[in-house]
Amino acid sequence: MARWRQRLLSSACSSSSSSAAAPQALLRLASSALSRQSSSRGFAAAPDDTTPFVVDIPVPYAGHRCDPPEQRVETSAKELVDFFKVMYVMRRMEIAADSLYKAKFIRGFCHLYDGQEAVCVGMEAALTKEDAIITAYRDHCTHIGRGGTVLEVMAELMGRKSGCSLGKGGSMHMYNKEGNFYGGNGIVGAQTALGAGLAFAQKYNKQNAVSLALYGDGAANQGQLFEAMNISALWDLPVIFVCENNHYGMGTAEWRSAKSPEYYKRGDYVPGLKIDGMDVLAVKQGVRFAKEHALTKGPIVLEMDTYRYHGHSMSDPGSTYRTREEISGVRQERDPIERVRKLLLAKEIVTVADLKNLEKQAKAEVDEAVNQAKEGGQPETHELFTHVHVKGLKQLAYGPDRKEVIVPLP
Amino acid sequence: MLPGIVRSSSRHLPCRRSLTKWMSVRNLAAASGDQMTVRDALNSAIDEEMAADPKVFVMGEEVGEYQGAYKVTKGLLQKYGPDRVLDTPITEAGFTGIGVGAAFQGLKPIVEFMTFNFAMQAIDHIINSAAKTYYMSGGQISVPIVFRGPNGAAAGVGAQHSQCFAAWYGSCPGLKVVTPYSAEDARGLLKAAIRDPDPVVFLENELLYGENFPVSSQVRDPNFTLPIGKAKVEREGTDVTITAFSKMVGFALKAADELAKDGIKAEVINLRSIRPLDRETINASVRKTYRLVAVEEGWPQHGVCAEVCASVQEESFDYLDAPIERISGADIPMPYAANLERLALPQIEDIVRAAKRACYRSK
């Protein structure tokens, strides 16, 4: 178990010797870059420059029944700055949700994603809005990635009619049909079969698109996942099963729930790829590889090695089954936003002051959304009975007192 | 008979995080200054039955090291070890099937579902593997298993986490289905369920876990059990019968207080058992009051109240002075927004209004 905790910090897949060196190298570059900043402001690239350049991916991919992609990926100054911006907004949004929950603006369940931002942001860099995504209940940031706004997330969390689900869904049920985002699912594992279904329709409709079904290490043992994998492989469905392995299913560590926690291999006959989920560029490269595979060869499993800073939900302190040292260790060594920050500074794309400005803007954006959401009204009473059916057949639906509240369903 | 519980007014659904905001005032007739939460009642019941019978074991998600998602199994892993308190992966179909198989072999599993919503992944095993096997095997293979966990709505947990399953399980022959309300109910019915040789579906309520109830020394006795299949008259009355189960019992009692101010003496029946349903107690009450309000949190169509109504109109038709009233959850998936959620669930004023209608009183 001690070795397993060590692996969490070094983020090694199999051989860890090379991975320890890379962050150190980045840090050295960053610190030397910083010392240069004080004297001059000559930039290597302006922050909206789209000229591509290549970056190394330090943590090796691990392939199962497939040859992993290259350990280097193309990016640009603009892309990196965008990554930083959107991940930072996501981070601030989740932190704001924490405070709002404690202040009782948010009720029920609230599962936060901070620490895992690189997964949904990196994914989007390799996908289009033609591709479909479905996930479980840790969905606030995934919703943003699919084109949702912070305002509609905040409003939904606070049960306002301006929420993305009109206030009727809540934290676990955020959807965006236009953005091909299918939620937001509360029952562990259900989204994996649903995701295969999304892919089925894409193939049926001859769309040149893929579906990504996201699930956690907790869901990775669900029978329906294997049923979905079997059928996907049998019928050649363009589905990518993405295990966001944050190493804990609520309070249960992966080694206590899975005989084999090598989730990228669990597809057996379905190929798999393990990716450093804290490196947004590694995620981008991996998902791009997976999309091509899914469109040409069939389903594939991706395992994102990631981490959540918060507990399972706001009801879980997150510290009874893992140490504070582990949490702060990961934050120190592998934080996805910090990694991009260091890269941006090392490449002299931005200055420390520029980043501070971006951070300020992000905080302001989130604060503004929170304030606006707070001012939003609750759903109108008649919304109680809307959206039960598409075609209501004028069927009578009853409120708690069936003599008082009788509504023909619209 | 335990004294009626007087609750201070709380018109809001309790926030899930702050579990107990009810203030209870004990009736002076209660013998000792002894109180127990429903959570402790459940915990002590499981503990005592595990101590008494080595065949009893607990399995479910987070029941061991995490001390239970709602702390109902707190301390049990430390006391009985990992062979008897098993943390399962998040795989309800699998571990429920394993539990039923263990029961086939004569063990006595207590399978915890973190909520009964998740038990839908395992419902084939509950119905087809557990409920029907004794019958299908011509009496050879019994299934002494308990399926327990929170049922029904909590506060703000949305459509997929708020369903009441009492009616579904209650319709299935081969199952026994119980719904405790008080700490006494929780202790007595859980001990009875664990000792029962048949599969028992034990439907708790998350919002009741932290509630304190007075308990006598008799209730604390390790051999205290309550009979499955018997309802309890929580409060005697003469003018109208109100049936309820689980959290709605508290609402019904509060409604009875309100009605008393208007001179209506309501008799409140805590069903305690959905299957078998105590038709005798229900009908005896209606034959005394001539009026009935049946209350449940779940959906109305084919609900528990529908069966209560059917029983009363079949057996006590001539005694009824008014049509039977039903108060239930709204006919919709559970909305998240607080104002909509409140409108989707029975409130005390709904029960009061229905009782007055049954008594031909205007609002």
Tab-separated table of N, CA and C in Angstrom, chain A residues 64-126:
chain	number	residue	atom	x	y	z
A	64	HIS	N	-2.259	-1.214	-24.058
A	64	HIS	CA	-2.741	-2.591	-23.914
A	64	HIS	C	-3.307	-2.983	-25.267
A	65	ARG	N	-2.696	-3.968	-25.896
A	65	ARG	CA	-3.114	-4.413	-27.231
A	65	ARG	C	-3.108	-3.276	-28.249
A	66	CYS	N	-2.219	-2.293	-28.011
A	66	CYS	CA	-2.070	-1.261	-29.042
A	66	CYS	C	-0.715	-0.583	-28.837
A	67	ASP	N	-0.211	0.031	-29.890
A	67	ASP	CA	1.037	0.789	-29.754
A	67	ASP	C	0.679	2.199	-29.332
A	68	PRO	N	1.220	2.655	-28.206
A	68	PRO	CA	0.849	3.978	-27.706
A	68	PRO	C	1.261	5.072	-28.681
A	69	PRO	N	0.631	6.232	-28.599
A	69	PRO	CA	1.033	7.351	-29.441
A	69	PRO	C	2.380	7.896	-29.002
A	70	GLU	N	2.879	8.854	-29.754
A	70	GLU	CA	4.180	9.464	-29.461
A	70	GLU	C	4.161	10.207	-28.126
A	71	GLN	N	5.313	10.286	-27.523
A	71	GLN	CA	5.419	11.011	-26.256
A	71	GLN	C	5.662	12.500	-26.492
A	72	ARG	N	5.155	13.007	-27.586
A	72	ARG	CA	5.305	14.438	-27.824
A	72	ARG	C	4.063	14.896	-28.588
A	73	VAL	N	3.657	16.095	-28.333
A	73	VAL	CA	2.415	16.569	-28.929
A	73	VAL	C	2.582	18.008	-29.398
A	74	GLU	N	1.856	18.328	-30.463
A	74	GLU	CA	1.876	19.685	-30.979
A	74	GLU	C	0.923	20.552	-30.195
A	75	THR	N	1.358	21.764	-29.899
A	75	THR	CA	0.452	22.718	-29.273
A	75	THR	C	0.856	24.097	-29.759
A	76	SER	N	0.241	25.110	-29.192
A	76	SER	CA	0.597	26.473	-29.567
A	76	SER	C	0.482	27.349	-28.334
A	77	ALA	N	1.001	28.558	-28.444
A	77	ALA	CA	0.928	29.484	-27.318
A	77	ALA	C	-0.528	29.725	-26.958
A	78	LYS	N	-1.345	29.957	-27.985
A	78	LYS	CA	-2.756	30.266	-27.741
A	78	LYS	C	-3.448	29.098	-27.046
A	79	GLU	N	-3.148	27.897	-27.539
A	79	GLU	CA	-3.816	26.743	-26.935
A	79	GLU	C	-3.452	26.618	-25.460
A	80	LEU	N	-2.177	26.797	-25.150
A	80	LEU	CA	-1.742	26.669	-23.755
A	80	LEU	C	-2.384	27.735	-22.878
A	81	VAL	N	-2.443	28.960	-23.405
A	81	VAL	CA	-3.067	30.023	-22.621
A	81	VAL	C	-4.552	29.707	-22.409
A	82	ASP	N	-5.206	29.217	-23.466
A	82	ASP	CA	-6.627	28.842	-23.334
A	82	ASP	C	-6.808	27.726	-22.315
A	83	PHE	N	-5.909	26.753	-22.361
A	83	PHE	CA	-5.968	25.668	-21.379
A	83	PHE	C	-5.915	26.257	-19.970
A	84	PHE	N	-4.951	27.143	-19.769
A	84	PHE	CA	-4.782	27.730	-18.441
A	84	PHE	C	-6.050	28.449	-18.016
A	85	LYS	N	-6.568	29.257	-18.926
A	85	LYS	CA	-7.760	30.058	-18.597
A	85	LYS	C	-8.936	29.184	-18.207
A	86	VAL	N	-9.246	28.234	-19.067
A	86	VAL	CA	-10.458	27.457	-18.806
A	86	VAL	C	-10.279	26.562	-17.571
A	87	MET	N	-9.086	26.007	-17.392
A	87	MET	CA	-8.875	25.167	-16.197
A	87	MET	C	-8.963	26.016	-14.941
A	88	TYR	N	-8.455	27.225	-15.018
A	88	TYR	CA	-8.495	28.076	-13.842
A	88	TYR	C	-9.926	28.478	-13.509
A	89	VAL	N	-10.708	28.767	-14.550
A	89	VAL	CA	-12.123	29.082	-14.319
A	89	VAL	C	-12.824	27.891	-13.668
A	90	MET	N	-12.544	26.702	-14.190
A	90	MET	CA	-13.145	25.496	-13.613
A	90	MET	C	-12.753	25.346	-12.148
A	91	ARG	N	-11.490	25.581	-11.846
A	91	ARG	CA	-11.004	25.448	-10.482
A	91	ARG	C	-11.740	26.433	-9.560
A	92	ARG	N	-11.819	27.691	-9.997
A	92	ARG	CA	-12.493	28.703	-9.177
A	92	ARG	C	-13.970	28.354	-9.015
A	93	MET	N	-14.561	27.820	-10.076
A	93	MET	CA	-15.975	27.473	-10.022
A	93	MET	C	-16.227	26.394	-8.980
A	94	GLU	N	-15.403	25.398	-8.933
A	94	GLU	CA	-15.592	24.318	-7.964
A	94	GLU	C	-15.343	24.819	-6.545
A	95	ILE	N	-14.371	25.671	-6.384
A	95	ILE	CA	-14.106	26.236	-5.053
A	95	ILE	C	-15.289	27.099	-4.611
A	96	ALA	N	-15.855	27.845	-5.559
A	96	ALA	CA	-17.037	28.651	-5.233
A	96	ALA	C	-18.196	27.745	-4.833
A	97	ALA	N	-18.336	26.637	-5.533
A	97	ALA	CA	-19.413	25.695	-5.207
A	97	ALA	C	-19.251	25.175	-3.784
A	98	ASP	N	-18.018	24.924	-3.368
A	98	ASP	CA	-17.735	24.483	-1.999
A	98	ASP	C	-18.297	25.489	-0.991
A	99	SER	N	-17.965	26.769	-1.186
A	99	SER	CA	-18.446	27.798	-0.259
A	99	SER	C	-19.956	27.906	-0.292
A	100	LEU	N	-20.527	27.854	-1.488
A	100	LEU	CA	-21.971	27.999	-1.613
A	100	LEU	C	-22.696	26.840	-0.949
A	101	TYR	N	-22.090	25.650	-1.018
A	101	TYR	CA	-22.709	24.489	-0.364
A	101	TYR	C	-22.709	24.680	1.145
A	102	LYS	N	-21.565	25.152	1.660
A	102	LYS	CA	-21.468	25.356	3.109
A	102	LYS	C	-22.407	26.460	3.570
A	103	ALA	N	-22.676	27.421	2.671
A	103	ALA	CA	-23.602	28.504	3.011
A	103	ALA	C	-25.040	28.117	2.693
A	104	LYS	N	-25.244	26.853	2.292
A	104	LYS	CA	-26.585	26.289	2.047
A	104	LYS	C	-27.307	26.872	0.845
A	105	PHE	N	-26.553	27.478	-0.096
A	105	PHE	CA	-27.187	27.869	-1.353
A	105	PHE	C	-27.362	26.649	-2.251
A	106	ILE	N	-26.506	25.667	-2.016
A	106	ILE	CA	-26.576	24.420	-2.783
A	106	ILE	C	-26.990	23.319	-1.818
A	107	ARG	N	-27.954	22.471	-2.249
A	107	ARG	CA	-28.473	21.431	-1.365
A	107	ARG	C	-28.188	20.055	-1.958
A	108	GLY	N	-28.413	19.044	-1.134
A	108	GLY	CA	-28.332	17.681	-1.641
A	108	GLY	C	-26.902	17.239	-1.853
A	109	PHE	N	-26.628	16.675	-3.005
A	109	PHE	CA	-25.300	16.172	-3.301
A	109	PHE	C	-24.506	17.177	-4.130
A	110	CYS	N	-23.198	17.205	-3.893
A	110	CYS	CA	-22.344	18.121	-4.664
A	110	CYS	C	-20.974	17.461	-4.773
A	111	HIS	N	-20.635	16.976	-5.946
A	111	HIS	CA	-19.383	16.252	-6.160
A	111	HIS	C	-18.448	17.130	-6.993
A	112	LEU	N	-17.328	17.500	-6.400
A	112	LEU	CA	-16.455	18.483	-7.040
A	112	LEU	C	-15.289	17.857	-7.793
A	113	TYR	N	-14.867	18.547	-8.821
A	113	TYR	CA	-13.936	18.013	-9.826
A	113	TYR	C	-12.531	18.599	-9.722
A	114	ASP	N	-12.303	19.494	-8.746
A	114	ASP	CA	-11.006	20.185	-8.748
A	114	ASP	C	-9.860	19.200	-8.558
A	115	GLY	N	-8.895	19.333	-9.431
A	115	GLY	CA	-7.761	18.413	-9.533
A	115	GLY	C	-7.829	17.642	-10.844
A	116	GLN	N	-9.049	17.440	-11.337
A	116	GLN	CA	-9.226	16.611	-12.532
A	116	GLN	C	-9.411	17.418	-13.823
A	117	GLU	N	-9.217	18.746	-13.730
A	117	GLU	CA	-9.551	19.620	-14.865
A	117	GLU	C	-8.875	19.217	-16.174
A	118	ALA	N	-7.643	18.729	-16.075
A	118	ALA	CA	-6.904	18.427	-17.310
A	118	ALA	C	-7.614	17.382	-18.161
A	119	VAL	N	-8.381	16.521	-17.520
A	119	VAL	CA	-9.043	15.460	-18.280
A	119	VAL	C	-10.088	16.054	-19.217
A	120	CYS	N	-11.023	16.816	-18.676
A	120	CYS	CA	-12.082	17.297	-19.576
A	120	CYS	C	-11.565	18.360	-20.529
A	121	VAL	N	-10.587	19.151	-20.111
A	121	VAL	CA	-10.070	20.189	-21.002
A	121	VAL	C	-9.216	19.566	-22.112
A	122	GLY	N	-8.368	18.632	-21.742
A	122	GLY	CA	-7.537	17.964	-22.747
A	122	GLY	C	-8.385	17.211	-23.765
A	123	MET	N	-9.454	16.574	-23.269
A	123	MET	CA	-10.365	15.825	-24.153
A	123	MET	C	-10.939	16.728	-25.224
A	124	GLU	N	-11.459	17.880	-24.785
A	124	GLU	CA	-12.124	18.785	-25.717
A	124	GLU	C	-11.175	19.250	-26.808
A	125	ALA	N	-9.870	19.351	-26.483
A	125	ALA	CA	-8.902	19.801	-27.478
A	125	ALA	C	-8.769	18.807	-28.628
A	126	ALA	N	-9.180	17.574	-28.397
A	126	ALA	CA	-9.064	16.552	-29.442
A	126	ALA	C	-10.399	16.202	-30.073
